Amino acid sequence: MSGLLDLINSPVGKQLISGVAGQTGQPENKTAEVLSMAMPLLMGAMKKNASTPGGAQGLMDALSSKHDGGILDDLGGLFGGGVDQNVMNDGAGILGHVLGSKQSQVENALSAKSGIDASSIAQILKIAAPILLGYLGKQTRQQNVSSPEGLNGLLGGLMGGTKTANKQQSLIETFLDSDGDGSVIDDLAGMVLNGGNQKKSGLGGVLGGLFGK
């Protein structure tokens, strides 16, 4: 998922990690770890929803209006005085829509993998969801995506191209369709952070790069 990894490694990503850590009171390295696992999972859930015509159109409508990418233009303002409750409510609505009944399962799996309590994970996800949609909204504009088919192609591209995206999507759907113990999260993080090579050391490597360690 080079597109998402680029986001996490970018100045915007570092601002996001720092801001979310400040909002939740969690260490930056742990927050980065959660986001690096949660972002692809959320995007995969969005891609799953967008596989139906109604779901794709609904996502297109959201990206062309409320979630057009403007949120990324002032992350300093977003985190400056604490994240606005409207943003948190928006995030809760997005999570409910894309994860549905699996939301608590996702939160518990991320909690188990990161060692962060599930209530803080829920906070992190509520902040990450509107930012991820804003990122998608900006990408749809930059790449002139105007159809549900184009949107699916964009999501696949951000998930690392056809082969990697299909493998990741299969992992994500297995996780969302099962009552798994979260082992899929390990595989997903390995794929995202190693460009498709599942080496467990990859997460530390990327986080080391993020924080200059």
PDB file of C-alpha atoms in Angstrom:
ATOM      1  CA  MET A   1       0.000   0.000   0.000  1.00  0.00           C
ATOM      2  CA  SER A   2       2.572   2.502  -1.130  1.00  0.00           C
ATOM      3  CA  GLY A   3       0.005   5.315  -1.267  1.00  0.00           C
ATOM      4  CA  LEU A   4      -0.933   4.908   2.375  1.00  0.00           C
ATOM      5  CA  LEU A   5       2.652   4.335   3.464  1.00  0.00           C
ATOM      6  CA  ASP A   6       3.571   7.562   1.687  1.00  0.00           C
ATOM      7  CA  LEU A   7       0.865   9.327   3.688  1.00  0.00           C
ATOM      8  CA  ILE A   8       2.097   7.941   7.018  1.00  0.00           C
ATOM      9  CA  ASN A   9       5.702   8.875   6.167  1.00  0.00           C
ATOM     10  CA  SER A  10       4.856  12.361   4.885  1.00  0.00           C
ATOM     11  CA  PRO A  11       4.893  15.608   6.898  1.00  0.00           C
ATOM     12  CA  VAL A  12       1.094  15.307   7.040  1.00  0.00           C
ATOM     13  CA  GLY A  13       1.466  11.803   8.464  1.00  0.00           C
ATOM     14  CA  LYS A  14       3.913  12.953  11.113  1.00  0.00           C
ATOM     15  CA  GLN A  15       1.559  15.793  12.047  1.00  0.00           C
ATOM     16  CA  LEU A  16      -1.295  13.295  12.205  1.00  0.00           C
ATOM     17  CA  ILE A  17       0.667  10.926  14.459  1.00  0.00           C
ATOM     18  CA  SER A  18       1.762  13.746  16.748  1.00  0.00           C
ATOM     19  CA  GLY A  19      -1.727  15.248  16.919  1.00  0.00           C
ATOM     20  CA  VAL A  20      -3.491  11.947  17.574  1.00  0.00           C
ATOM     21  CA  ALA A  21      -0.924  11.044  20.234  1.00  0.00           C
ATOM     22  CA  GLY A  22      -1.505  14.391  21.926  1.00  0.00           C
ATOM     23  CA  GLN A  23      -5.267  13.976  21.769  1.00  0.00           C
ATOM     24  CA  THR A  24      -5.254  10.467  23.264  1.00  0.00           C
ATOM     25  CA  GLY A  25      -2.270  10.797  25.602  1.00  0.00           C
ATOM     26  CA  GLN A  26      -0.542   7.813  23.985  1.00  0.00           C
ATOM     27  CA  PRO A  27       3.158   7.659  22.982  1.00  0.00           C
ATOM     28  CA  GLU A  28       3.874   8.702  19.395  1.00  0.00           C
ATOM     29  CA  ASN A  29       5.570   5.416  18.491  1.00  0.00           C
ATOM     30  CA  LYS A  30       2.561   3.405  19.699  1.00  0.00           C
ATOM     31  CA  THR A  31       0.177   5.765  17.903  1.00  0.00           C
ATOM     32  CA  ALA A  32       2.148   5.361  14.677  1.00  0.00           C
ATOM     33  CA  GLU A  33       1.996   1.590  15.083  1.00  0.00           C
ATOM     34  CA  VAL A  34      -1.794   1.659  15.495  1.00  0.00           C
ATOM     35  CA  LEU A  35      -2.293   4.006  12.533  1.00  0.00           C
ATOM     36  CA  SER A  36      -0.064   1.902  10.281  1.00  0.00           C
ATOM     37  CA  MET A  37      -2.328  -1.070  10.973  1.00  0.00           C
ATOM     38  CA  ALA A  38      -5.642   0.778  11.163  1.00  0.00           C
ATOM     39  CA  MET A  39      -5.386   2.878   7.994  1.00  0.00           C
ATOM     40  CA  PRO A  40      -5.122  -0.081   5.574  1.00  0.00           C
ATOM     41  CA  LEU A  41      -7.822  -1.932   7.481  1.00  0.00           C
ATOM     42  CA  LEU A  42     -10.186   1.053   7.197  1.00  0.00           C
ATOM     43  CA  MET A  43      -9.356   1.530   3.525  1.00  0.00           C
ATOM     44  CA  GLY A  44      -9.958  -2.164   2.882  1.00  0.00           C
ATOM     45  CA  ALA A  45     -13.321  -1.923   4.627  1.00  0.00           C
ATOM     46  CA  MET A  46     -14.175   1.090   2.453  1.00  0.00           C
ATOM     47  CA  LYS A  47     -13.150  -0.848  -0.653  1.00  0.00           C
ATOM     48  CA  LYS A  48     -15.371  -3.721   0.425  1.00  0.00           C
ATOM     49  CA  ASN A  49     -18.314  -1.328   0.842  1.00  0.00           C
ATOM     50  CA  ALA A  50     -17.541   0.272  -2.523  1.00  0.00           C
ATOM     51  CA  SER A  51     -17.754  -3.107  -4.269  1.00  0.00           C
ATOM     52  CA  THR A  52     -21.531  -2.593  -4.555  1.00  0.00           C
ATOM     53  CA  PRO A  53     -22.920   0.149  -6.841  1.00  0.00           C
ATOM     54  CA  GLY A  54     -24.809   1.800  -3.981  1.00  0.00           C
ATOM     55  CA  GLY A  55     -21.823   1.685  -1.679  1.00  0.00           C
ATOM     56  CA  ALA A  56     -19.498   3.101  -4.330  1.00  0.00           C
ATOM     57  CA  GLN A  57     -21.890   5.924  -5.155  1.00  0.00           C
ATOM     58  CA  GLY A  58     -22.332   6.764  -1.482  1.00  0.00           C
ATOM     59  CA  LEU A  59     -18.566   6.988  -1.035  1.00  0.00           C
ATOM     60  CA  MET A  60     -18.225   9.103  -4.190  1.00  0.00           C
ATOM     61  CA  ASP A  61     -20.884  11.498  -2.884  1.00  0.00           C
ATOM     62  CA  ALA A  62     -19.086  11.841   0.449  1.00  0.00           C
ATOM     63  CA  LEU A  63     -15.715  12.451  -1.231  1.00  0.00           C
ATOM     64  CA  SER A  64     -17.107  15.126  -3.537  1.00  0.00           C
ATOM     65  CA  SER A  65     -18.782  17.095  -0.757  1.00  0.00           C
ATOM     66  CA  LYS A  66     -17.907  16.958   2.937  1.00  0.00           C
ATOM     67  CA  HIS A  67     -14.739  14.884   2.564  1.00  0.00           C
ATOM     68  CA  ASP A  68     -13.017  16.714  -0.263  1.00  0.00           C
ATOM     69  CA  GLY A  69      -9.613  16.810   1.440  1.00  0.00           C
ATOM     70  CA  GLY A  70      -9.935  20.198   3.134  1.00  0.00           C
ATOM     71  CA  ILE A  71      -9.289  18.628   6.545  1.00  0.00           C
ATOM     72  CA  LEU A  72      -5.692  17.927   5.485  1.00  0.00           C
ATOM     73  CA  ASP A  73      -5.024  21.600   4.790  1.00  0.00           C
ATOM     74  CA  ASP A  74      -5.128  22.609   8.449  1.00  0.00           C
ATOM     75  CA  LEU A  75      -4.162  19.701  10.668  1.00  0.00           C
ATOM     76  CA  GLY A  76      -2.468  22.186  12.987  1.00  0.00           C
ATOM     77  CA  GLY A  77      -5.826  23.873  13.498  1.00  0.00           C
ATOM     78  CA  LEU A  78      -7.568  20.521  13.880  1.00  0.00           C
ATOM     79  CA  PHE A  79      -5.283  19.413  16.708  1.00  0.00           C
ATOM     80  CA  GLY A  80      -4.480  22.872  18.063  1.00  0.00           C
ATOM     81  CA  GLY A  81      -7.128  23.056  20.750  1.00  0.00           C
ATOM     82  CA  GLY A  82      -8.137  19.413  20.824  1.00  0.00           C
ATOM     83  CA  VAL A  83     -10.098  17.702  18.080  1.00  0.00           C
ATOM     84  CA  ASP A  84     -13.536  19.221  17.596  1.00  0.00           C
ATOM     85  CA  GLN A  85     -16.451  17.056  18.743  1.00  0.00           C
ATOM     86  CA  ASN A  86     -18.028  17.372  15.301  1.00  0.00           C
ATOM     87  CA  VAL A  87     -14.958  15.683  13.794  1.00  0.00           C
ATOM     88  CA  MET A  88     -15.141  12.911  16.401  1.00  0.00           C
ATOM     89  CA  ASN A  89     -18.858  12.409  15.708  1.00  0.00           C
ATOM     90  CA  ASP A  90     -18.130  12.333  11.987  1.00  0.00           C
ATOM     91  CA  GLY A  91     -15.449   9.705  12.595  1.00  0.00           C
ATOM     92  CA  ALA A  92     -17.833   7.623  14.684  1.00  0.00           C
ATOM     93  CA  GLY A  93     -20.375   7.732  11.850  1.00  0.00           C
ATOM     94  CA  ILE A  94     -17.780   6.680   9.258  1.00  0.00           C
ATOM     95  CA  LEU A  95     -16.594   3.777  11.437  1.00  0.00           C
ATOM     96  CA  GLY A  96     -20.148   2.622  12.021  1.00  0.00           C
ATOM     97  CA  HIS A  97     -20.763   2.666   8.290  1.00  0.00           C
ATOM     98  CA  VAL A  98     -17.614   0.905   7.087  1.00  0.00           C
ATOM     99  CA  LEU A  99     -17.018  -1.516   9.978  1.00  0.00           C
ATOM    100  CA  GLY A 100     -20.564  -2.067  11.224  1.00  0.00           C
ATOM    101  CA  SER A 101     -20.853  -4.834  13.795  1.00  0.00           C
ATOM    102  CA  LYS A 102     -17.127  -5.598  13.465  1.00  0.00           C
ATOM    103  CA  GLN A 103     -16.047  -2.283  14.985  1.00  0.00           C
ATOM    104  CA  SER A 104     -15.416  -3.610  18.483  1.00  0.00           C
ATOM    105  CA  GLN A 105     -13.605  -6.638  17.046  1.00  0.00           C
ATOM    106  CA  VAL A 106     -11.288  -4.330  15.093  1.00  0.00           C
ATOM    107  CA  GLU A 107     -10.670  -2.163  18.172  1.00  0.00           C
ATOM    108  CA  ASN A 108      -9.926  -5.189  20.361  1.00  0.00           C
ATOM    109  CA  ALA A 109      -7.542  -6.693  17.792  1.00  0.00           C
ATOM    110  CA  LEU A 110      -5.631  -3.415  17.437  1.00  0.00           C
ATOM    111  CA  SER A 111      -5.552  -3.113  21.219  1.00  0.00           C
ATOM    112  CA  ALA A 112      -4.113  -6.619  21.582  1.00  0.00           C
ATOM    113  CA  LYS A 113      -1.429  -5.970  18.958  1.00  0.00           C
ATOM    114  CA  SER A 114      -0.378  -2.532  20.210  1.00  0.00           C
ATOM    115  CA  GLY A 115      -0.864  -2.798  23.955  1.00  0.00           C
ATOM    116  CA  ILE A 116      -3.020   0.343  23.930  1.00  0.00           C
ATOM    117  CA  ASP A 117      -6.390   0.088  25.677  1.00  0.00           C
ATOM    118  CA  ALA A 118      -9.435  -0.366  23.447  1.00  0.00           C
ATOM    119  CA  SER A 119     -11.033   2.960  24.440  1.00  0.00           C
ATOM    120  CA  SER A 120      -7.933   4.845  23.246  1.00  0.00           C
ATOM    121  CA  ILE A 121      -7.943   2.764  20.046  1.00  0.00           C
ATOM    122  CA  ALA A 122     -11.562   3.849  19.498  1.00  0.00           C
ATOM    123  CA  GLN A 123     -10.484   7.495  19.870  1.00  0.00           C
ATOM    124  CA  ILE A 124      -7.601   7.032  17.425  1.00  0.00           C
ATOM    125  CA  LEU A 125      -9.923   5.448  14.850  1.00  0.00           C
ATOM    126  CA  LYS A 126     -12.503   8.247  15.187  1.00  0.00           C
ATOM    127  CA  ILE A 127      -9.813  10.809  14.346  1.00  0.00           C
ATOM    128  CA  ALA A 128      -8.191   8.710  11.622  1.00  0.00           C
ATOM    129  CA  ALA A 129     -11.407   7.958   9.711  1.00  0.00           C
ATOM    130  CA  PRO A 130     -12.273  11.538   8.604  1.00  0.00           C
ATOM    131  CA  ILE A 131      -8.600  12.188   7.770  1.00  0.00           C
ATOM    132  CA  LEU A 132      -8.450   9.017   5.657  1.00  0.00           C
ATOM    133  CA  LEU A 133     -11.619  10.054   3.813  1.00  0.00           C
ATOM    134  CA  GLY A 134     -10.127  13.506   3.297  1.00  0.00           C
ATOM    135  CA  TYR A 135      -7.009  11.881   1.853  1.00  0.00           C
ATOM    136  CA  LEU A 136      -9.191   9.841  -0.516  1.00  0.00           C
ATOM    137  CA  GLY A 137     -11.155  12.946  -1.449  1.00  0.00           C
ATOM    138  CA  LYS A 138      -7.978  14.779  -2.357  1.00  0.00           C
ATOM    139  CA  GLN A 139      -6.745  11.806  -4.394  1.00  0.00           C
ATOM    140  CA  THR A 140     -10.023  11.580  -6.336  1.00  0.00           C
ATOM    141  CA  ARG A 141      -9.688  15.247  -7.301  1.00  0.00           C
ATOM    142  CA  GLN A 142      -6.008  15.019  -8.228  1.00  0.00           C
ATOM    143  CA  GLN A 143      -6.620  11.938 -10.371  1.00  0.00           C
ATOM    144  CA  ASN A 144      -9.958  13.128 -11.810  1.00  0.00           C
ATOM    145  CA  VAL A 145     -11.873  10.123 -10.527  1.00  0.00           C
ATOM    146  CA  SER A 146     -15.561  10.605 -11.233  1.00  0.00           C
ATOM    147  CA  SER A 147     -17.072   7.111 -11.402  1.00  0.00           C
ATOM    148  CA  PRO A 148     -17.524   4.193  -8.988  1.00  0.00           C
ATOM    149  CA  GLU A 149     -15.272   2.064 -11.232  1.00  0.00           C
ATOM    150  CA  GLY A 150     -12.577   4.705 -11.093  1.00  0.00           C
ATOM    151  CA  LEU A 151     -12.930   4.883  -7.330  1.00  0.00           C
ATOM    152  CA  ASN A 152     -12.362   1.134  -6.970  1.00  0.00           C
ATOM    153  CA  GLY A 153      -9.282   1.468  -9.160  1.00  0.00           C
ATOM    154  CA  LEU A 154      -7.987   4.322  -7.015  1.00  0.00           C
ATOM    155  CA  LEU A 155      -8.500   2.346  -3.799  1.00  0.00           C
ATOM    156  CA  GLY A 156      -6.682  -0.627  -5.327  1.00  0.00           C
ATOM    157  CA  GLY A 157      -3.810   1.603  -6.416  1.00  0.00           C
ATOM    158  CA  LEU A 158      -3.452   3.099  -2.938  1.00  0.00           C
ATOM    159  CA  MET A 159      -3.361  -0.439  -1.584  1.00  0.00           C
ATOM    160  CA  GLY A 160      -0.254  -1.177  -3.636  1.00  0.00           C
ATOM    161  CA  GLY A 161      -1.477  -2.148  -7.119  1.00  0.00           C
ATOM    162  CA  THR A 162      -3.575  -5.064  -8.299  1.00  0.00           C
ATOM    163  CA  LYS A 163      -1.692  -8.096  -6.988  1.00  0.00           C
ATOM    164  CA  THR A 164      -0.807  -6.677  -3.572  1.00  0.00           C
ATOM    165  CA  ALA A 165      -4.211  -5.007  -3.235  1.00  0.00           C
ATOM    166  CA  ASN A 166      -6.035  -8.262  -3.962  1.00  0.00           C
ATOM    167  CA  LYS A 167      -3.981 -10.122  -1.391  1.00  0.00           C
ATOM    168  CA  GLN A 168      -4.499  -7.416   1.221  1.00  0.00           C
ATOM    169  CA  GLN A 169      -8.184  -7.159   0.396  1.00  0.00           C
ATOM    170  CA  SER A 170      -8.539 -10.902   0.867  1.00  0.00           C
ATOM    171  CA  LEU A 171      -6.850 -10.637   4.271  1.00  0.00           C
ATOM    172  CA  ILE A 172      -9.051  -7.726   5.294  1.00  0.00           C
ATOM    173  CA  GLU A 173     -12.265  -9.397   4.199  1.00  0.00           C
ATOM    174  CA  THR A 174     -11.263 -12.614   5.969  1.00  0.00           C
ATOM    175  CA  PHE A 175     -10.799 -10.562   9.128  1.00  0.00           C
ATOM    176  CA  LEU A 176     -14.038  -8.599   8.753  1.00  0.00           C
ATOM    177  CA  ASP A 177     -16.053 -11.702   7.894  1.00  0.00           C
ATOM    178  CA  SER A 178     -14.719 -13.816  10.753  1.00  0.00           C
ATOM    179  CA  ASP A 179     -14.355 -13.610  14.495  1.00  0.00           C
ATOM    180  CA  GLY A 180     -10.615 -13.747  14.106  1.00  0.00           C
ATOM    181  CA  ASP A 181      -8.114 -13.186  16.882  1.00  0.00           C
ATOM    182  CA  GLY A 182      -6.348 -10.391  15.085  1.00  0.00           C
ATOM    183  CA  SER A 183      -3.551 -12.417  13.499  1.00  0.00           C
ATOM    184  CA  VAL A 184      -4.636 -10.901  10.188  1.00  0.00           C
ATOM    185  CA  ILE A 185      -3.532  -7.542  11.592  1.00  0.00           C
ATOM    186  CA  ASP A 186       0.032  -8.880  11.851  1.00  0.00           C
ATOM    187  CA  ASP A 187      -0.033 -10.019   8.235  1.00  0.00           C
ATOM    188  CA  LEU A 188      -1.540  -6.734   7.095  1.00  0.00           C
ATOM    189  CA  ALA A 189       1.014  -4.610   8.917  1.00  0.00           C
ATOM    190  CA  GLY A 190       3.772  -6.773   7.465  1.00  0.00           C
ATOM    191  CA  MET A 191       2.466  -6.290   3.926  1.00  0.00           C
ATOM    192  CA  VAL A 192       1.931  -2.564   4.232  1.00  0.00           C
ATOM    193  CA  LEU A 193       5.244  -1.785   5.825  1.00  0.00           C
ATOM    194  CA  ASN A 194       7.344  -4.023   3.632  1.00  0.00           C
ATOM    195  CA  GLY A 195       5.754  -3.372   0.258  1.00  0.00           C
ATOM    196  CA  GLY A 196       4.303  -6.866   0.246  1.00  0.00           C
ATOM    197  CA  ASN A 197       7.113  -8.767   1.984  1.00  0.00           C
ATOM    198  CA  GLN A 198       5.900 -10.125   5.277  1.00  0.00           C
ATOM    199  CA  LYS A 199       8.831  -9.568   7.571  1.00  0.00           C
ATOM    200  CA  LYS A 200       7.971  -8.840  11.164  1.00  0.00           C
ATOM    201  CA  SER A 201      10.903  -6.447  11.515  1.00  0.00           C
ATOM    202  CA  GLY A 202       9.324  -4.054   9.043  1.00  0.00           C
ATOM    203  CA  LEU A 203       7.133  -2.237  11.533  1.00  0.00           C
ATOM    204  CA  GLY A 204      10.088  -1.224  13.678  1.00  0.00           C
ATOM    205  CA  GLY A 205      11.991  -0.194  10.566  1.00  0.00           C
ATOM    206  CA  VAL A 206       9.316   2.174   9.381  1.00  0.00           C
ATOM    207  CA  LEU A 207       8.736   3.606  12.842  1.00  0.00           C
ATOM    208  CA  GLY A 208      12.468   4.070  13.214  1.00  0.00           C
ATOM    209  CA  GLY A 209      12.437   6.025   9.965  1.00  0.00           C
ATOM    210  CA  LEU A 210       9.507   8.094  11.156  1.00  0.00           C
ATOM    211  CA  PHE A 211      11.162   9.165  14.348  1.00  0.00           C
ATOM    212  CA  GLY A 212      14.790   9.214  13.261  1.00  0.00           C
ATOM    213  CA  LYS A 213      15.830   6.283  15.446  1.00  0.00           C
TER     214      LYS A 213
END
